[in-house]
Coordinates of C-alpha atoms (C1' of nucleotides) in Angstrom, one line a residue:
Chain A
M1089 CA -14.1 -21.8 -12.3
I1090 CA -14.8 -23.9 -9.3
Y1091 CA -14.0 -22.5 -5.9
I1092 CA -12.8 -24.9 -3.2
K1093 CA -12.4 -23.9 0.4
V1094 CA -9.7 -25.8 2.2
A1095 CA -11.1 -26.6 5.6
G1096 CA -7.8 -26.4 7.5
A1097 CA -4.3 -27.6 7.8
R1098 CA -5.3 -30.9 9.4
A1099 CA -7.4 -31.7 6.4
I1100 CA -4.7 -30.7 4.0
Q1101 CA -2.1 -32.8 5.6
Q1102 CA -4.0 -36.0 5.0
D1103 CA -3.3 -36.1 1.3
A1104 CA 0.0 -34.3 1.5
M1105 CA 3.0 -35.5 -0.5
P1106 CA 6.4 -36.0 1.0
M1107 CA 9.0 -33.5 -0.3
R1108 CA 11.0 -34.8 -3.3
S1109 CA 14.7 -34.2 -3.1
S1110 CA 14.4 -32.0 -6.2
D1111 CA 11.9 -29.8 -4.4
I1112 CA 14.1 -29.6 -1.4
D1113 CA 16.9 -28.5 -3.7
R1114 CA 14.8 -25.7 -5.2
V1115 CA 13.8 -24.5 -1.7
K1116 CA 17.4 -24.6 -0.5
A1117 CA 18.4 -22.5 -3.5
L1118 CA 16.0 -19.7 -2.5
P1119 CA 17.8 -16.7 -1.0
L1120 CA 15.6 -17.0 2.0
F1121 CA 16.9 -20.5 2.8
S1122 CA 20.3 -20.7 1.3
A1123 CA 22.0 -19.1 4.3
A1124 CA 20.4 -21.4 6.8
S1125 CA 22.6 -23.9 8.5
D1126 CA 22.0 -27.6 7.6
A1127 CA 20.5 -28.1 11.1
T1128 CA 18.1 -25.2 10.7
F1129 CA 17.1 -26.3 7.2
R1130 CA 16.5 -29.9 8.3
D1131 CA 14.3 -28.7 11.1
L1132 CA 12.4 -26.5 8.8
T1133 CA 11.8 -29.1 6.1
A1134 CA 11.1 -32.0 8.6
G1135 CA 7.7 -30.6 9.5
G1136 CA 7.0 -29.5 5.9
F1137 CA 4.9 -31.1 3.3
L1138 CA 4.1 -30.5 -0.4
Q1139 CA 0.6 -30.2 -1.6
K1140 CA -1.0 -29.8 -5.1
F1141 CA -4.0 -27.6 -5.4
P1142 CA -6.4 -27.2 -8.3
A1143 CA -7.1 -23.7 -9.7
G1144 CA -9.5 -21.6 -7.6
T1145 CA -8.6 -23.1 -4.3
T1146 CA -8.8 -20.8 -1.3
L1147 CA -5.7 -21.5 0.8
L1148 CA -6.3 -18.9 3.4
T1149 CA -9.0 -16.4 4.2
E1150 CA -8.1 -13.0 5.8
G1151 CA -8.5 -13.3 9.5
D1152 CA -7.4 -16.9 9.7
T1153 CA -4.6 -17.9 12.1
V1154 CA -1.5 -18.8 10.2
D1155 CA 0.4 -21.9 11.1
F1156 CA 2.5 -22.4 8.0
L1157 CA 4.8 -20.5 5.8
Y1158 CA 3.7 -21.1 2.2
V1159 CA 6.2 -21.5 -0.7
L1160 CA 4.8 -21.5 -4.2
L1161 CA 6.8 -23.9 -6.4
S1162 CA 4.6 -24.0 -9.5
G1163 CA 1.4 -22.4 -10.7
S1164 CA 0.3 -19.0 -9.4
V1165 CA -1.4 -17.6 -6.3
E1166 CA -3.5 -14.4 -5.9
L1167 CA -3.3 -12.4 -2.6
G1168 CA -6.4 -10.4 -2.1
A1169 CA -8.5 -8.6 0.5
S1170 CA -12.1 -7.6 0.9
W1171 CA -14.2 -5.2 2.9
N1172 CA -17.9 -4.4 2.8
D1173 CA -18.6 -6.6 -0.2
K1174 CA -15.7 -5.1 -2.2
E1175 CA -12.7 -7.1 -3.2
T1176 CA -9.3 -6.2 -4.5
T1177 CA -6.1 -8.1 -5.6
L1178 CA -2.9 -7.0 -3.8
A1179 CA -0.5 -9.3 -5.7
I1180 CA -0.3 -12.2 -8.0
L1181 CA 2.6 -14.5 -7.2
Q1182 CA 4.7 -16.5 -9.6
P1183 CA 7.1 -19.4 -8.6
V1184 CA 9.3 -19.4 -6.7
S1185 CA 7.8 -17.1 -4.0
T1186 CA 7.0 -17.3 -0.3
F1187 CA 3.9 -15.8 1.1
I1188 CA 2.3 -14.7 4.4
L1189 CA 5.8 -14.6 5.9
A1190 CA 5.0 -11.5 8.0
A1191 CA 2.0 -13.2 9.7
V1192 CA 4.1 -16.2 10.5
V1193 CA 7.0 -14.2 12.0
L1194 CA 4.5 -12.4 14.3
D1195 CA 2.3 -15.5 14.8
A1196 CA -0.6 -13.2 13.9
D1197 CA -3.8 -13.5 11.8
A1198 CA -3.6 -13.2 8.0
L1199 CA -4.5 -9.8 6.7
M1200 CA -4.9 -11.1 3.1
S1201 CA -6.6 -14.1 1.5
A1202 CA -4.7 -16.5 -0.7
R1203 CA -6.2 -18.3 -3.6
T1204 CA -4.7 -20.5 -6.4
V1205 CA -5.2 -19.0 -9.8
E1206 CA -3.9 -22.1 -11.6
R1207 CA -3.1 -25.6 -10.5
S1208 CA -0.3 -25.1 -8.1
D1209 CA 2.3 -27.0 -6.1
I1210 CA 2.7 -25.4 -2.7
L1211 CA 5.1 -26.3 0.1
M1212 CA 4.0 -25.7 3.6
L1213 CA 6.6 -25.2 6.3
S1214 CA 5.9 -25.1 10.0
G1215 CA 5.7 -21.5 11.3
E1216 CA 6.8 -22.7 14.7
A1217 CA 10.0 -24.2 13.2
L1218 CA 10.6 -21.1 11.2
R1219 CA 10.5 -18.8 14.3
R1220 CA 12.7 -21.3 16.1
G1221 CA 15.2 -21.3 13.3
M1222 CA 15.3 -17.5 13.3
R1223 CA 16.0 -17.3 17.0
E1224 CA 18.8 -19.9 16.8
D1225 CA 20.4 -19.2 13.4
A1226 CA 21.4 -15.6 13.0
Q1227 CA 22.3 -16.1 9.3
F1228 CA 18.8 -17.5 8.6
G1229 CA 17.2 -14.7 10.6
F1230 CA 19.1 -12.2 8.6
A1231 CA 17.8 -13.8 5.4
V1232 CA 14.2 -13.6 6.8
S1233 CA 14.7 -9.9 7.6
R1234 CA 15.9 -9.3 4.1
E1235 CA 13.0 -11.1 2.6
L1236 CA 10.6 -9.1 4.7
A1237 CA 12.3 -5.8 3.9
G1238 CA 11.9 -6.7 0.2
C1239 CA 8.2 -7.5 0.7
Y1240 CA 7.8 -4.2 2.5
R1241 CA 9.4 -2.3 -0.3
G1242 CA 7.3 -4.1 -2.9
I1243 CA 4.1 -3.0 -1.3
V1244 CA 5.4 0.6 -0.8
R1245 CA 5.9 0.7 -4.6
S1246 CA 2.4 -0.6 -5.0
V1247 CA 0.9 2.1 -2.8
K1248 CA 2.8 4.8 -4.7
N1249 CA 1.6 3.3 -7.9
Q1250 CA -2.0 3.3 -6.7
R1251 CA -2.0 6.8 -5.1
L1252 CA 0.1 8.8 -7.5
R1253 CA -1.1 7.4 -10.9
G1254 CA -4.4 7.2 -12.7
G1255 CA -5.7 4.0 -14.3
M1256 CA -4.2 4.6 -17.7
E1257 CA -0.8 5.3 -16.2
R1258 CA -1.0 2.1 -14.1
L1259 CA -1.9 0.1 -17.1
A1260 CA 0.8 1.6 -19.3
N1261 CA 3.5 0.9 -16.7
Y1262 CA 2.2 -2.6 -16.3
L1263 CA 2.5 -3.2 -20.0
I1264 CA 6.0 -1.9 -20.1
Q1265 CA 6.9 -4.1 -17.1
Q1266 CA 5.4 -7.2 -18.8
Q1267 CA 7.2 -6.3 -22.0
A1268 CA 10.5 -6.3 -20.2
H1269 CA 9.5 -9.4 -18.3
H1270 CA 9.0 -11.2 -21.7
G1271 CA 12.3 -10.2 -23.1
G1272 CA 11.5 -6.7 -24.6
G1273 CA 9.9 -7.8 -27.9
K1274 CA 7.0 -5.9 -29.4
S1275 CA 4.5 -8.6 -28.6
F1276 CA 3.7 -10.7 -25.6
S1277 CA 0.9 -12.5 -23.9
L1278 CA -0.9 -11.3 -20.8
P1279 CA -0.2 -13.8 -18.0
H1280 CA -3.7 -13.6 -16.4
E1281 CA -7.3 -13.1 -17.4
K1282 CA -8.2 -9.5 -17.8
R1283 CA -10.7 -9.3 -14.9
L1284 CA -7.9 -10.5 -12.6
L1285 CA -5.5 -7.9 -14.1
A1286 CA -8.2 -5.3 -13.6
S1287 CA -8.4 -6.2 -9.9
L1288 CA -4.7 -6.1 -9.6
L1289 CA -4.5 -2.6 -11.1
G1290 CA -7.3 -1.4 -8.9
M1291 CA -9.9 -0.8 -11.5
T1292 CA -13.1 -2.5 -12.8
P1293 CA -13.0 -4.9 -15.8
E1294 CA -15.1 -2.4 -17.8
N1295 CA -12.6 0.4 -17.2
L1296 CA -9.7 -1.9 -18.0
S1297 CA -11.4 -2.7 -21.3
R1298 CA -11.9 0.9 -22.1
A1299 CA -8.3 1.7 -21.1
F1300 CA -7.1 -0.9 -23.5
A1301 CA -9.2 0.6 -26.2
T1302 CA -7.8 4.1 -25.5
M1303 CA -4.3 2.6 -25.6
S1304 CA -4.6 2.3 -29.4
E1305 CA -3.9 6.0 -29.5
Y1306 CA -0.5 5.1 -28.1
G1307 CA 0.2 2.3 -30.5
V1308 CA -1.0 -0.6 -28.3
T1309 CA -3.1 -3.2 -29.9
V1310 CA -4.8 -6.1 -28.0
S1311 CA -6.2 -9.2 -29.4
G1312 CA -7.3 -11.7 -26.7
P1313 CA -4.3 -12.1 -24.4
L1314 CA -1.9 -10.9 -27.1
V1315 CA -0.5 -7.4 -26.7
T1316 CA 1.5 -5.6 -29.3
I1317 CA 3.3 -2.4 -28.6
A1318 CA 4.0 -0.6 -31.9
W1319 CA 5.3 2.7 -30.6
P1320 CA 7.3 2.1 -27.4
G1321 CA 8.2 5.8 -27.1
A1322 CA 4.6 6.9 -27.0
L1323 CA 3.7 4.4 -24.4
E1324 CA 6.7 5.4 -22.3
R1325 CA 5.8 9.0 -22.5
L1326 CA 2.4 8.1 -21.1
A1327 CA 3.7 5.7 -18.4
K1328 CA 6.6 7.9 -17.2
P1329 CA 8.1 4.8 -15.4
D1330 CA 10.2 5.5 -12.3
P1331 CA 12.7 3.2 -10.7
L1332 CA 11.3 4.3 -7.3
I1333 CA 7.9 2.9 -8.2
D1334 CA 8.5 0.3 -10.9
N1335 CA 11.0 -2.6 -10.5
H1336 CA 11.6 -3.6 -14.0
R1337 CA 13.8 -6.6 -14.7
R1338 CA 14.3 -8.4 -18.0
L1339 CA 13.8 -12.1 -18.2
G1340 CA 16.9 -13.9 -17.0
E1341 CA 17.7 -11.0 -14.7
I1342 CA 14.9 -11.9 -12.3
P1343 CA 16.2 -13.2 -9.0
S1344 CA 13.8 -15.0 -6.6
G1345 CA 13.1 -13.7 -3.2
E1346 CA 11.8 -10.2 -2.4
A1347 CA 15.1 -9.1 -0.9
Q1348 CA 17.0 -9.9 -4.1
R1349 CA 14.4 -8.1 -6.3
E1350 CA 14.9 -5.0 -4.2
Q1351 CA 18.6 -5.0 -3.6
R1352 CA 21.0 -3.5 -6.1
P1353 CA 22.2 -6.2 -8.5
M1354 CA 25.2 -8.0 -7.1
A1355 CA 27.8 -10.2 -8.6
G1356 CA 26.8 -13.8 -8.5
E1357 CA 24.2 -16.0 -10.1
F1358 CA 20.5 -15.5 -10.1
H1359 CA 17.6 -18.0 -10.1
E1360 CA 14.6 -18.2 -12.3
G1361 CA 11.2 -17.0 -11.1
G1362 CA 9.9 -13.7 -10.0
Q1363 CA 6.8 -12.1 -8.7
S1364 CA 4.3 -10.3 -10.8
Y1365 CA 3.8 -6.8 -9.5
Chain B
M1104 CA 6.6 27.1 7.0
I1105 CA 10.3 27.1 6.0
Y1106 CA 11.7 24.1 4.3
I1107 CA 15.2 23.1 4.9
K1108 CA 17.1 20.6 2.9
V1109 CA 19.7 18.7 4.9
A1110 CA 22.7 18.3 2.6
G1111 CA 23.9 15.0 3.9
A1112 CA 24.9 12.9 6.8
R1113 CA 28.4 14.5 6.9
A1114 CA 26.9 17.9 7.3
I1115 CA 24.5 16.7 10.0
Q1116 CA 27.2 15.1 12.1
Q1117 CA 28.9 18.4 12.6
D1118 CA 26.4 19.8 15.1
A1119 CA 25.3 16.4 16.4
M1120 CA 24.7 15.9 20.1
P1121 CA 26.1 13.0 22.0
M1122 CA 23.4 10.6 23.2
R1123 CA 22.3 11.3 26.8
S1124 CA 21.9 8.3 29.0
S1125 CA 18.2 8.9 29.3
D1126 CA 18.0 8.7 25.5
I1127 CA 19.9 5.5 25.5
D1128 CA 17.5 4.1 28.0
R1129 CA 14.5 5.0 25.9
V1130 CA 16.1 3.4 22.9
K1131 CA 17.1 0.3 24.8
A1132 CA 13.5 0.0 26.0
L1133 CA 12.2 -0.2 22.4
P1134 CA 11.1 -3.7 21.5
L1135 CA 13.5 -3.5 18.5
F1136 CA 16.5 -3.1 20.8
S1137 CA 15.5 -4.7 24.1
A1138 CA 16.5 -8.2 23.0
A1139 CA 19.9 -7.1 21.7
S1140 CA 22.9 -8.3 23.7
D1141 CA 24.9 -5.6 25.6
A1142 CA 27.7 -6.0 23.1
T1143 CA 25.3 -5.5 20.1
F1144 CA 23.7 -2.6 21.7
R1145 CA 27.0 -0.9 22.5
D1146 CA 28.1 -1.4 18.9
L1147 CA 24.9 0.1 17.6
T1148 CA 24.9 3.2 19.9
A1149 CA 28.6 3.8 19.6
G1150 CA 28.3 5.1 16.0
G1151 CA 25.0 6.8 16.8
F1152 CA 24.2 10.5 17.4
L1153 CA 21.3 12.6 18.3
Q1154 CA 20.2 15.5 16.3
K1155 CA 17.5 18.2 16.8
F1156 CA 15.7 19.4 13.6
P1157 CA 13.3 22.3 13.2
A1158 CA 9.9 21.8 11.6
G1159 CA 9.8 21.3 7.9
T1160 CA 13.3 19.8 7.5
T1161 CA 13.7 17.3 4.8
L1162 CA 15.7 14.5 6.3
L1163 CA 15.8 12.2 3.3
T1164 CA 14.5 12.4 -0.3
E1165 CA 13.3 9.3 -2.1
G1166 CA 16.1 7.9 -4.1
D1167 CA 18.8 8.9 -1.6
T1168 CA 21.1 6.2 -0.4
V1169 CA 20.5 5.4 3.2
D1170 CA 23.3 5.1 5.7
F1171 CA 21.5 5.4 9.0
L1172 CA 18.5 4.0 10.8
Y1173 CA 16.4 6.9 12.1
V1174 CA 14.7 6.8 15.5
L1175 CA 12.2 9.5 16.2
L1176 CA 12.4 10.4 19.9
S1177 CA 10.2 13.5 20.0
G1178 CA 8.3 15.6 17.5
S1179 CA 6.8 14.0 14.4
V1180 CA 7.9 13.0 10.9
E1181 CA 6.0 12.6 7.6
L1182 CA 6.9 9.8 5.2
G1183 CA 5.9 10.8 1.7
A1184 CA 6.4 10.1 -1.9
S1185 CA 6.0 11.9 -5.2
W1186 CA 5.7 11.2 -8.9
N1187 CA 5.0 13.5 -11.8
D1188 CA 4.5 16.6 -9.7
K1189 CA 2.0 14.8 -7.5
E1190 CA 2.7 14.1 -3.8
T1191 CA 1.2 11.9 -1.2
T1192 CA 1.7 11.2 2.5
L1193 CA 2.2 7.5 3.4
A1194 CA 2.5 7.8 7.1
I1195 CA 3.0 10.3 9.9
L1196 CA 5.2 9.0 12.7
Q1197 CA 4.9 9.8 16.4
P1198 CA 7.6 9.0 19.0
V1199 CA 9.0 6.5 19.6
S1200 CA 9.2 5.1 16.0
T1201 CA 12.0 3.9 13.8
F1202 CA 11.9 4.6 10.1
I1203 CA 13.5 3.5 6.8
L1204 CA 14.5 0.2 8.4
A1205 CA 13.8 -1.8 5.3
A1206 CA 16.1 0.3 3.2
V1207 CA 18.9 0.0 5.8
V1208 CA 18.5 -3.8 6.1
L1209 CA 18.8 -4.1 2.3
D1210 CA 21.4 -1.3 2.0
A1211 CA 19.1 0.1 -0.8
D1212 CA 17.9 3.5 -1.8
A1213 CA 15.0 5.1 0.0
L1214 CA 11.6 4.7 -1.6
M1215 CA 10.1 7.4 0.6
S1216 CA 11.0 10.9 1.6
A1217 CA 11.1 11.9 5.3
R1218 CA 10.4 15.4 6.6
T1219 CA 9.9 16.7 10.1
V1220 CA 6.4 18.1 10.7
E1221 CA 7.4 19.6 14.1
R1222 CA 10.6 20.2 15.8
S1223 CA 12.0 16.8 16.4
D1224 CA 14.7 14.9 18.2
I1225 CA 16.0 12.1 16.0
L1226 CA 18.5 9.5 16.7
M1227 CA 20.6 8.2 13.9
L1228 CA 22.3 4.8 14.1
S1229 CA 24.8 3.4 11.7
G1230 CA 23.2 1.1 9.1
E1231 CA 26.4 -0.9 8.8
A1232 CA 26.4 -1.5 12.6
L1233 CA 22.8 -2.5 12.4
R1234 CA 23.4 -5.1 9.7
R1235 CA 26.4 -6.4 11.6
G1236 CA 24.4 -6.8 14.7
M1237 CA 21.7 -8.7 12.9
R1238 CA 24.2 -11.2 11.5
E1239 CA 25.9 -11.7 14.8
D1240 CA 23.1 -11.6 17.3
A1241 CA 20.1 -13.8 16.5
Q1242 CA 17.9 -12.4 19.2
F1243 CA 18.4 -8.9 17.8
G1244 CA 17.9 -10.1 14.2
F1245 CA 14.7 -11.7 15.3
A1246 CA 13.5 -8.4 16.8
V1247 CA 14.4 -6.7 13.5
S1248 CA 12.3 -9.3 11.6
R1249 CA 9.4 -8.7 13.9
E1250 CA 9.7 -4.9 13.4
L1251 CA 9.8 -5.3 9.6
A1252 CA 6.9 -7.7 9.7
G1253 CA 4.9 -5.1 11.7
C1254 CA 5.8 -2.4 9.2
Y1255 CA 4.7 -4.7 6.3
R1256 CA 1.4 -5.4 8.0
G1257 CA 0.8 -1.7 8.7
I1258 CA 1.2 -0.8 5.1
V1259 CA -1.0 -3.7 4.0
R1260 CA -3.7 -2.2 6.2
S1261 CA -3.1 1.1 4.5
V1262 CA -3.5 -0.3 1.0
K1263 CA -6.7 -2.1 2.0
N1264 CA -8.0 1.2 3.5
Q1265 CA -7.1 3.1 0.3
R1266 CA -8.4 0.6 -2.3
L1267 CA -11.5 -0.7 -0.6
R1268 CA -12.9 2.5 1.0
G1269 CA -14.1 5.9 -0.2
G1270 CA -13.0 9.2 1.1
M1271 CA -15.8 9.5 3.6
E1272 CA -15.2 6.0 4.9
R1273 CA -11.5 6.7 5.3
L1274 CA -12.2 9.9 7.2
A1275 CA -14.8 8.2 9.5
N1276 CA -12.4 5.4 10.4
Y1277 CA -9.6 7.9 11.0
L1278 CA -11.9 9.9 13.4
I1279 CA -12.8 6.7 15.3
Q1280 CA -9.2 5.8 15.5
Q1281 CA -8.2 9.2 16.8
Q1282 CA -11.1 9.1 19.3
A1283 CA -9.8 5.8 20.7
H1284 CA -6.3 7.2 20.7
H1285 CA -7.4 10.1 22.8
G1286 CA -9.1 8.0 25.3
G1287 CA -12.6 7.5 23.8
G1288 CA -14.2 10.8 24.9
K1289 CA -16.6 12.7 22.7
S1290 CA -14.1 15.5 21.8
F1291 CA -10.5 15.5 20.8
S1292 CA -8.1 17.6 18.8
L1293 CA -6.7 16.7 15.4
P1294 CA -3.0 16.1 15.7
H1295 CA -2.0 17.6 12.4
E1296 CA -3.1 20.4 10.1
K1297 CA -5.9 19.5 7.8
R1298 CA -4.0 19.7 4.6
L1299 CA -1.5 17.1 5.9
L1300 CA -4.4 14.9 7.1
A1301 CA -5.9 15.2 3.6
S1302 CA -2.7 14.0 2.1
L1303 CA -2.5 11.1 4.5
L1304 CA -6.0 10.1 3.7
G1305 CA -5.3 10.3 0.0
M1306 CA -7.6 13.2 -0.8
T1307 CA -7.3 16.9 -1.6
P1308 CA -7.7 19.5 1.1
E1309 CA -10.9 20.8 -0.6
N1310 CA -12.5 17.4 -0.5
L1311 CA -11.5 16.8 3.1
S1312 CA -13.1 20.1 4.0
R1313 CA -16.3 19.0 2.2
A1314 CA -16.1 15.6 3.8
F1315 CA -16.0 17.2 7.2
A1316 CA -19.0 19.3 6.3
T1317 CA -21.0 16.2 5.3
M1318 CA -20.0 14.6 8.6
S1319 CA -22.4 16.9 10.3
E1320 CA -25.1 14.5 9.1
Y1321 CA -23.4 11.8 11.2
G1322 CA -23.2 14.0 14.3
V1323 CA -19.6 15.1 13.8
T1324 CA -18.9 18.8 14.4
V1325 CA -15.5 20.4 13.7
S1326 CA -14.3 23.7 15.0
G1327 CA -10.7 24.4 14.1
P1328 CA -8.7 21.3 15.2
L1329 CA -11.4 20.3 17.7
V1330 CA -13.7 17.4 16.7
T1331 CA -16.8 16.4 18.6
I1332 CA -18.6 13.1 17.9
A1333 CA -22.1 13.4 19.1
W1334 CA -23.5 10.1 17.8
P1335 CA -20.8 7.5 17.9
G1336 CA -23.2 4.9 16.6
A1337 CA -24.0 6.8 13.4
L1338 CA -20.3 7.4 12.7
E1339 CA -19.5 3.7 13.3
R1340 CA -22.3 2.6 10.9
L1341 CA -20.7 4.8 8.2
A1342 CA -17.1 3.7 9.0
K1343 CA -17.7 0.0 9.4
P1344 CA -14.3 -0.5 11.1
D1345 CA -12.6 -3.8 10.6
P1346 CA -9.8 -5.3 12.7
L1347 CA -8.2 -6.5 9.5
I1348 CA -7.8 -2.9 8.3
D1349 CA -7.9 -0.7 11.3
N1350 CA -5.6 -1.2 14.3
H1351 CA -7.3 0.7 17.0
R1352 CA -5.7 0.9 20.4
R1353 CA -6.7 3.0 23.4
L1354 CA -4.3 5.4 24.9
G1355 CA -2.2 3.5 27.4
E1356 CA -2.6 0.3 25.4
I1357 CA -0.3 1.5 22.7
P1358 CA 3.0 -0.4 22.5
S1359 CA 5.9 1.0 20.6
G1360 CA 7.4 -0.9 17.7
E1361 CA 5.5 -2.1 14.7
A1362 CA 5.8 -5.7 15.7
Q1363 CA 4.1 -5.1 19.0
R1364 CA 1.3 -3.0 17.4
E1365 CA 0.6 -5.9 15.1
Q1366 CA 0.9 -8.9 17.4
R1367 CA -1.9 -10.0 19.6
P1368 CA -1.6 -8.4 23.0
M1369 CA 0.7 -10.3 25.3
A1370 CA 1.1 -10.4 29.0
G1371 CA 3.6 -7.8 30.2
E1372 CA 4.0 -4.1 30.2
F1373 CA 3.7 -1.8 27.3
H1374 CA 5.5 1.5 26.5
E1375 CA 4.2 4.9 25.6
G1376 CA 4.3 6.1 22.0
G1377 CA 2.6 4.8 18.8
Q1378 CA 2.4 5.6 15.2
S1379 CA -0.4 7.5 13.5
Y1380 CA -1.9 5.5 10.8
Chain C
dC583 C1' -2.4 48.5 14.4
dT584 C1' -2.1 47.1 9.9
dA585 C1' -0.6 44.3 6.3
dT586 C1' 0.4 40.0 4.6
dA587 C1' 0.7 35.1 4.3
dC588 C1' -1.5 31.1 4.6
dA589 C1' -4.7 27.6 6.1
dC590 C1' -9.2 26.7 5.4
dT591 C1' -13.7 26.9 3.2
dT592 C1' -17.2 27.1 -0.4
dG593 C1' -18.9 27.1 -5.1
dA594 C1' -18.7 26.0 -10.0
dT595 C1' -16.9 22.9 -13.2
dA596 C1' -14.3 19.1 -15.3
dT597 C1' -12.4 14.7 -15.1
dT598 C1' -12.1 10.1 -13.6
dC599 C1' -14.2 6.2 -12.3
dA600 C1' -18.0 2.9 -11.1
dT601 C1' -22.4 1.1 -12.1
dC602 C1' -26.1 -0.7 -14.8
dA603 C1' -27.5 -2.7 -19.0
dA604 C1' -26.9 -4.5 -23.1
dG605 C1' -24.5 -7.1 -26.7
dT606 C1' -20.6 -10.2 -28.8
dA607 C1' -17.3 -13.9 -28.9
dC608 C1' -15.4 -18.0 -27.4
dG609 C1' -15.2 -22.5 -25.3
dG610 C1' -16.7 -26.8 -22.9
dG611 C1' -20.3 -30.2 -22.3
dA612 C1' -24.4 -32.6 -23.7
Chain D
dT1160 C1' -23.9 -30.0 -33.7
dC1161 C1' -26.2 -26.8 -30.6
dC1162 C1' -26.5 -24.9 -26.0
dC1163 C1' -25.0 -22.4 -22.3
dG1164 C1' -21.9 -20.2 -19.3
dT1165 C1' -18.5 -16.9 -19.0
dA1166 C1' -15.2 -13.5 -20.2
dC1167 C1' -15.0 -9.6 -22.5
dT1168 C1' -16.7 -5.4 -24.7
dT1169 C1' -19.4 -1.2 -25.4
dG1170 C1' -22.6 2.4 -24.3
dA1171 C1' -25.4 5.3 -21.2
dT1172 C1' -25.6 7.2 -16.8
dG1173 C1' -24.4 8.5 -12.2
dA1174 C1' -21.3 9.0 -8.3
dA1175 C1' -16.8 10.3 -6.5
dT1176 C1' -13.1 13.0 -6.9
dA1177 C1' -10.0 16.7 -8.7
dT1178 C1' -9.4 21.3 -10.3
dC1179 C1' -10.0 26.2 -10.6
dA1180 C1' -11.5 30.3 -8.5
dA1181 C1' -13.1 32.9 -5.3
dG1182 C1' -14.0 33.9 -0.6
dT1183 C1' -13.2 34.0 5.0
dG1184 C1' -10.6 33.9 9.0
dT1185 C1' -6.4 33.9 11.8
dA1186 C1' -1.9 34.5 13.1
dT1187 C1' 2.3 36.6 12.6
dA1188 C1' 5.8 40.3 11.0
dG1189 C1' 6.6 44.9 10.6

DNA sequence: CTATACACTTGATATTCATCAAGTACGGGA
DNA sequence: TCCCGTACTTGATGAATATCAAGTGTATAG
């Protein structure tokens, strides 16, 4: 894995791509943007540009000032943090997701680092334009509030998961969530390398490995990235999933946008995508 | 300590007090409400009522549907969560703070329980009116977004504190934060009982007690609620405080509202209050 | 004043988790 | 094809934390 540090937004913009109309349509379809007026949306996308990044690119380091809202269109992005030579992963984003919205809204420094896990297409929208749009377009501002509220609730779930559960329980719930995410079948493939998963679950790679080994007592077998759950009941008794911590949604039921993932399901169509964790 | 479960909003409203004009002024002065138009603010406060609660009252249990935005005007409130017979404290609020804003914005169930720690005056504002105000008043909606962004960043700091630091380090940083909060002198008084503090710091009361005992090696002496820091340098070397985790502000520098606590200091006056943790 | 409740402390022990140190398996590049 | 880097595993050990079981002290109710 090669790690590339992006020097800054100026440097990025040099080889930025113009937004294709299909990309614009995907963004416009996001709950965050669908309520925006045409004028607001034009203003937002006018200063925006699309950029492709290879795997392992650091987009943003914690403490950096944030000038853009990022929208992940394809690939995946890790949000992490570090202190005193320790590191941890706070979230792994899947398309279509926005990130560092809170820092943009407050025009504040980033509290998390962002790094591509795979080759990714990322849309960058002017933070200044976003704040202007919020002040001028109440419908858009409302959508931003809902997105932020969804992000907040997502991380509250994460704190509860971390503080109330042990490592085995976190892994068990993660597996149940992934199983649902992949359609509910007995077998599925882990979406990330195990050391990244370990960091996301707040444990060391060694302990994740041992936890997987112990999982055989609950009917879980692992072969490379392939996980098979033979006795769902046993795993569920271990995991004790709780709708106030875990936000399970089956494939096809996964709306994009944090607000939509948090809100009670409504009538109307959903979009593909969804955030891991 | 006697625990009282409030049956529901209907029951509360029976012995609710009308809002005094001094209370209205305090609320209007909050960053969350100061940008609202007079019409929006009137609509918000029209359906609002003030209520006094004794210590130990459960205002809200996780999973409850949320009909009101709560504003703590005096006293203090614990936000907590539980799973599988374990409990943890996610925050302890001081006046003037709002809480469960995210659930209100999304019209979703509460993910946290709320309980008064001391006798508290709490203002309850209609969630429906709040959402209406956001959709109609872009300036107010912007203020809500900023408040939510501040809440989000606050809990991101909390996750980093929890996952990257050990118990001693968390306590050391808490003491440094409290010292700053109390004006920077050598001695100050802990604002909560130690078992509540332990829960906030994510440890058992026994381990907090031991951690305090070990702190004597770093020049910290504890006598009841009174803490004295003899060698600030030694404690600081242990704590390694980081502006990307800890949000220290001296007394008199503490603005109210999550957005203001997160944003870089601006020109202009601040208000009293502030949130623990 | 005494009794009781409860917060807090302290010690012994168990469990969980991290660290250090191998070793194995797999894949890309020469 | 072999080589080498890296992810992953497994074991041994140690540190951090939780649990259980006393104690002490203090404040309040009777």
